[in-house]
Coordinates of N, CA, C and O in Angstrom, one line a residue:
M1 N 89.2 63.5 121.8 CA 89.3 64.6 121.2 C 88.8 64.2 119.3 O 89.4 63.9 118.5
Q2 N 88.0 64.7 118.8 CA 87.4 64.4 118.2 C 87.5 65.7 117.0 O 87.6 66.7 117.4
Q3 N 88.1 65.4 115.5 CA 88.3 66.3 115.1 C 87.2 66.8 114.2 O 86.6 66.1 113.6
Q4 N 87.4 68.1 113.6 CA 86.2 68.7 112.9 C 87.0 68.6 111.4 O 87.8 68.2 111.2
N5 N 85.6 68.8 110.2 CA 86.1 69.0 109.0 C 86.6 70.0 108.9 O 86.3 71.3 109.1
P6 N 88.1 69.8 108.1 CA 88.6 71.0 107.7 C 87.8 72.0 107.1 O 88.3 73.5 106.9
A7 N 87.1 71.6 106.1 CA 86.5 72.5 105.1 C 84.7 73.1 106.2 O 85.0 74.5 105.9
K8 N 84.2 72.5 107.4 CA 83.9 73.4 107.6 C 84.6 74.0 108.6 O 84.0 75.7 109.4
Q9 N 85.9 74.1 109.3 CA 86.4 74.8 110.4 C 86.4 76.8 109.2 O 87.0 77.5 109.3
L10 N 86.9 76.7 107.5 CA 87.7 77.2 107.1 C 86.3 78.1 106.5 O 86.2 78.9 105.4
A11 N 84.9 77.6 106.5 CA 83.4 78.0 106.4 C 84.1 79.6 105.9 O 83.5 80.7 105.4
P12 N 83.8 80.1 106.9 CA 83.4 81.4 107.6 C 84.5 82.5 106.8 O 84.1 83.7 106.1
L13 N 86.1 81.8 107.0 CA 86.5 83.0 106.1 C 86.9 82.8 104.7 O 87.4 84.1 103.8
R14 N 86.3 81.4 104.1 CA 86.4 82.0 102.5 C 84.5 82.6 102.4 O 84.6 82.9 101.2
V15 N 83.7 82.4 102.8 CA 83.0 83.9 102.7 C 83.6 84.8 103.2 O 82.6 85.8 102.0
A16 N 84.0 85.7 103.8 CA 85.1 87.0 104.2 C 85.4 86.8 103.3 O 85.7 88.0 102.6
Q17 N 86.2 85.8 102.3 CA 86.8 86.2 101.4 C 86.4 86.2 99.8 O 86.3 87.7 99.1
F18 N 84.9 85.8 100.3 CA 83.8 86.1 98.6 C 84.1 87.7 98.9 O 83.3 88.4 97.6
V19 N 83.0 88.0 100.2 CA 82.6 89.1 100.3 C 84.0 90.3 100.3 O 84.2 91.5 99.6
E20 N 85.2 90.1 100.2 CA 85.8 90.5 100.3 C 86.8 90.9 98.1 O 87.2 92.0 97.7
A21 N 86.1 89.9 97.6 CA 86.2 90.3 96.4 C 85.4 90.8 95.8 O 85.7 91.6 94.8
I22 N 84.2 90.4 96.1 CA 83.1 91.7 95.6 C 83.3 92.8 95.8 O 83.2 93.9 94.8
G23 N 83.7 93.5 97.0 CA 84.0 94.6 97.3 C 85.3 95.8 96.6 O 85.2 96.9 95.7
Q24 N 86.3 94.1 96.1 CA 87.1 95.2 95.6 C 86.6 94.9 93.8 O 87.5 95.9 93.1
L25 N 86.1 94.1 93.5 CA 85.1 94.8 91.8 C 85.4 95.9 92.1 O 85.2 96.7 91.1
A26 N 84.3 95.9 93.0 CA 83.4 97.8 93.1 C 84.6 98.4 93.2 O 83.8 99.9 92.5
A27 N 85.6 98.4 93.8 CA 87.0 99.0 93.9 C 87.0 99.9 92.5 O 87.6 100.7 92.2
W28 N 87.6 98.4 92.1 CA 88.2 98.7 90.3 C 87.3 99.3 89.6 O 87.6 100.3 88.5
V29 N 86.1 99.1 89.3 CA 84.7 100.3 89.3 C 85.2 101.5 89.3 O 85.0 102.3 88.0
A30 N 85.1 101.4 90.8 CA 85.2 102.9 90.9 C 86.8 104.0 90.6 O 86.7 105.3 90.7
M31 N 87.7 103.4 90.6 CA 88.6 103.6 90.5 C 89.0 104.0 88.9 O 89.7 105.9 88.4
Q32 N 88.3 103.0 88.1 CA 88.4 103.4 86.9 C 87.5 104.5 86.8 O 87.9 106.0 85.2
R33 N 86.4 104.7 87.1 CA 85.7 105.8 86.6 C 86.3 107.2 86.9 O 85.7 108.6 86.6
A34 N 87.4 107.0 88.0 CA 87.5 108.6 88.6 C 88.7 108.7 88.2 O 89.8 109.6 88.9
S35 N 88.8 108.0 87.0 CA 90.8 108.2 85.6 C 91.6 108.1 87.3 O 93.0 108.4 86.9
F36 N 91.6 106.3 88.1 CA 93.0 106.5 89.1 C 93.5 107.1 89.7 O 94.6 107.3 90.5
E37 N 92.2 107.8 90.2 CA 92.9 109.1 90.5 C 93.0 108.8 92.0 O 93.5 109.8 94.0
R38 N 91.8 108.2 93.0 CA 91.4 108.2 93.7 C 90.9 106.4 94.1 O 90.6 105.9 92.9
R39 N 90.8 106.2 95.4 CA 90.3 104.5 95.9 C 90.0 103.9 97.0 O 89.8 104.6 98.1
P40 N 88.8 103.7 97.0 CA 87.8 103.9 97.8 C 88.3 103.0 98.5 O 88.7 102.2 98.8
V41 N 87.6 103.4 99.7 CA 88.2 101.4 101.3 C 86.8 101.6 101.2 O 85.6 102.5 101.7
A42 N 86.6 100.1 101.9 CA 85.3 99.6 102.6 C 84.4 100.5 103.7 O 85.4 100.6 104.7
A43 N 82.8 100.8 103.1 CA 82.4 100.9 104.5 C 81.8 100.3 105.8 O 81.9 100.3 106.4
R44 N 80.7 99.7 103.8 CA 79.5 98.8 104.9 C 79.5 98.2 104.1 O 78.8 98.4 103.4
A45 N 78.2 97.3 104.5 CA 77.6 96.5 103.6 C 76.2 96.3 104.5 O 76.0 96.5 105.6
D46 N 74.9 96.9 104.1 CA 73.6 96.7 105.2 C 72.9 95.8 105.3 O 72.7 95.4 106.3
D47 N 73.4 95.1 104.5 CA 72.9 93.0 104.4 C 73.4 92.4 104.2 O 74.1 92.5 102.5
V48 N 74.3 91.3 104.3 CA 75.2 90.3 103.4 C 75.0 88.4 104.0 O 73.9 88.7 104.7
R49 N 74.0 88.1 102.8 CA 73.3 87.3 102.7 C 74.4 86.1 102.0 O 74.7 86.1 101.4
V50 N 74.3 84.5 102.7 CA 75.2 83.7 103.1 C 74.3 82.6 102.4 O 73.4 82.0 102.9
F51 N 74.2 82.3 101.3 CA 73.7 80.8 100.5 C 74.4 79.7 100.9 O 74.2 78.5 100.7
G52 N 75.6 80.1 101.1 CA 76.8 78.5 100.7 C 78.4 78.9 100.8 O 78.4 80.0 100.9
T53 N 79.1 78.0 100.7 CA 80.7 78.2 100.9 C 81.3 78.0 99.9 O 80.6 77.4 98.3
V54 N 82.6 78.0 99.9 CA 83.0 78.0 98.0 C 84.1 77.2 98.5 O 84.7 76.9 100.2
A55 N 84.8 76.2 97.8 CA 86.1 75.2 98.0 C 87.3 75.4 97.3 O 86.9 76.1 96.3
P56 N 87.5 74.7 97.5 CA 89.4 74.7 96.9 C 89.1 74.4 95.5 O 88.1 73.4 95.4
G57 N 89.6 75.4 94.4 CA 89.3 74.4 92.8 C 88.1 75.4 92.4 O 87.3 75.2 91.2
D58 N 86.9 76.2 92.7 CA 85.7 76.4 92.4 C 85.9 77.5 91.7 O 87.3 78.4 92.5
V59 N 85.3 78.1 90.7 CA 85.8 79.7 89.7 C 84.2 80.2 90.4 O 83.3 80.0 90.5
L60 N 84.7 81.6 90.6 CA 84.3 82.1 91.7 C 83.8 83.6 89.8 O 84.9 83.9 89.2
E61 N 83.0 83.6 90.6 CA 81.9 84.5 89.7 C 81.5 85.3 90.1 O 80.6 85.3 91.0
L62 N 81.7 87.0 90.2 CA 81.5 87.6 90.7 C 80.6 89.0 89.7 O 80.9 89.1 88.7
A63 N 79.4 90.2 90.5 CA 79.2 90.6 90.0 C 78.7 92.3 90.7 O 78.4 91.9 91.6
I64 N 78.8 93.2 90.0 CA 78.1 94.2 91.1 C 77.2 94.7 90.5 O 76.9 95.2 88.9
R65 N 76.2 96.3 90.6 CA 75.9 96.5 90.3 C 75.6 98.2 90.9 O 75.8 98.0 91.9
V66 N 76.2 98.9 90.1 CA 76.7 100.2 90.7 C 75.0 101.0 90.4 O 74.5 101.5 90.0
R67 N 75.0 102.0 92.5 CA 73.8 102.4 92.3 C 74.4 104.2 92.8 O 73.4 104.7 91.8
S68 N 75.3 104.3 92.9 CA 75.9 105.6 92.3 C 77.5 105.3 92.1 O 78.1 105.0 92.6
C69 N 78.3 106.4 91.5 CA 79.8 106.3 92.0 C 80.0 107.4 91.3 O 79.8 108.0 91.0
K70 N 80.7 108.2 93.0 CA 81.2 109.7 92.8 C 81.9 109.9 93.0 O 82.9 108.9 93.3
S71 N 83.2 110.5 93.2 CA 84.4 110.8 93.0 C 85.1 110.3 94.8 O 86.2 110.0 94.8
V72 N 84.2 110.4 95.8 CA 85.0 109.6 97.0 C 84.0 108.7 97.5 O 84.2 108.2 98.6
A73 N 82.8 108.4 97.1 CA 82.2 106.8 97.5 C 81.9 106.0 96.0 O 81.2 106.6 95.3
I74 N 81.4 104.4 95.9 CA 80.8 104.4 95.7 C 79.9 103.3 96.0 O 79.5 102.4 97.4
A75 N 78.7 103.2 95.7 CA 77.5 102.7 96.8 C 76.8 102.0 95.1 O 76.7 101.9 94.2
Y76 N 76.9 100.5 95.4 CA 76.5 99.3 95.1 C 76.0 98.0 95.9 O 76.1 97.7 96.8
E77 N 75.3 97.4 94.6 CA 74.8 96.1 95.5 C 76.0 94.9 94.6 O 76.4 95.4 93.5
G78 N 75.7 93.7 95.1 CA 77.1 92.6 94.8 C 76.7 91.6 95.1 O 75.6 91.2 95.9
E79 N 77.2 90.3 94.4 CA 76.6 88.8 94.7 C 78.0 88.3 93.9 O 78.8 88.4 93.1
G80 N 78.1 86.4 94.4 CA 79.4 86.4 93.9 C 78.3 84.4 93.8 O 77.6 84.2 94.5
M81 N 79.0 84.3 92.8 CA 78.5 82.5 92.5 C 79.5 81.8 92.2 O 80.6 82.4 91.8
V82 N 79.0 80.8 91.9 CA 79.7 79.0 92.0 C 79.0 78.7 90.8 O 77.7 78.2 91.5
G83 N 79.6 78.5 90.0 CA 78.6 77.8 88.8 C 77.3 77.8 88.7 O 76.6 77.2 88.5
G84 N 76.8 79.3 88.4 CA 75.8 80.0 87.9 C 75.0 80.3 89.7 O 73.8 80.8 89.5
R85 N 75.7 79.5 90.5 CA 74.4 79.8 91.7 C 75.3 80.3 92.2 O 76.7 80.5 93.6
T86 N 74.3 80.9 93.5 CA 74.3 82.5 94.2 C 74.4 81.9 95.4 O 73.8 81.2 96.0
L87 N 75.9 82.4 96.1 CA 76.4 82.1 97.3 C 76.4 83.1 98.1 O 76.3 82.8 99.5
V88 N 76.7 83.9 98.0 CA 76.6 85.2 98.5 C 76.0 86.6 97.8 O 76.5 86.7 96.7
E89 N 75.4 87.9 98.7 CA 74.3 88.6 98.0 C 75.2 89.6 99.1 O 74.8 90.1 100.0
L90 N 75.5 91.0 98.5 CA 75.8 92.0 99.1 C 74.6 93.1 98.7 O 74.3 93.2 97.3
R91 N 73.9 93.9 100.1 CA 72.5 94.8 99.5 C 73.7 96.4 100.5 O 73.8 96.3 101.4
G92 N 72.9 97.3 99.8 CA 73.5 97.9 100.2 C 74.8 98.7 100.5 O 75.5 99.3 101.6
A93 N 75.7 98.2 99.9 CA 77.4 97.9 99.7 C 77.5 99.6 99.2 O 77.2 100.6 99.0
V94 N 78.7 100.6 100.7 CA 79.6 101.7 100.5 C 80.9 101.7 100.8 O 81.5 100.2 100.9
G95 N 81.8 101.9 99.7 CA 83.4 102.1 99.7 C 83.7 103.2 99.1 O 82.7 103.8 98.7

C-alpha cells in the first residue's frame, strides 16, 4: 500500500481552519462594535478562493474589510496570508 504525504492529507483541514480564523476576526470586530452584547454566527461566503495551504509553524496574517456592520450581522471580505502571500480570499461573507 502506498502512503500519502501527510501534508497533502491535512491540506483541506488547514484551509478550513484558515477560513474559520478569518470569520473569527470578523466576529470580534462585530462584537466590539456592538459593545460585546451580541455575537454573530457565520452564515455564508459567496466566494472562497484558495491559492495555497499553510504548514505547521507558518505565521498567519488575517485581514478583513467590513462592508457593513449592524447589530444583527456583519458583511465583510477577508483574506489570509503567509509571508505576505495571499492564500485564501473570502468574498461576500456574512456573519
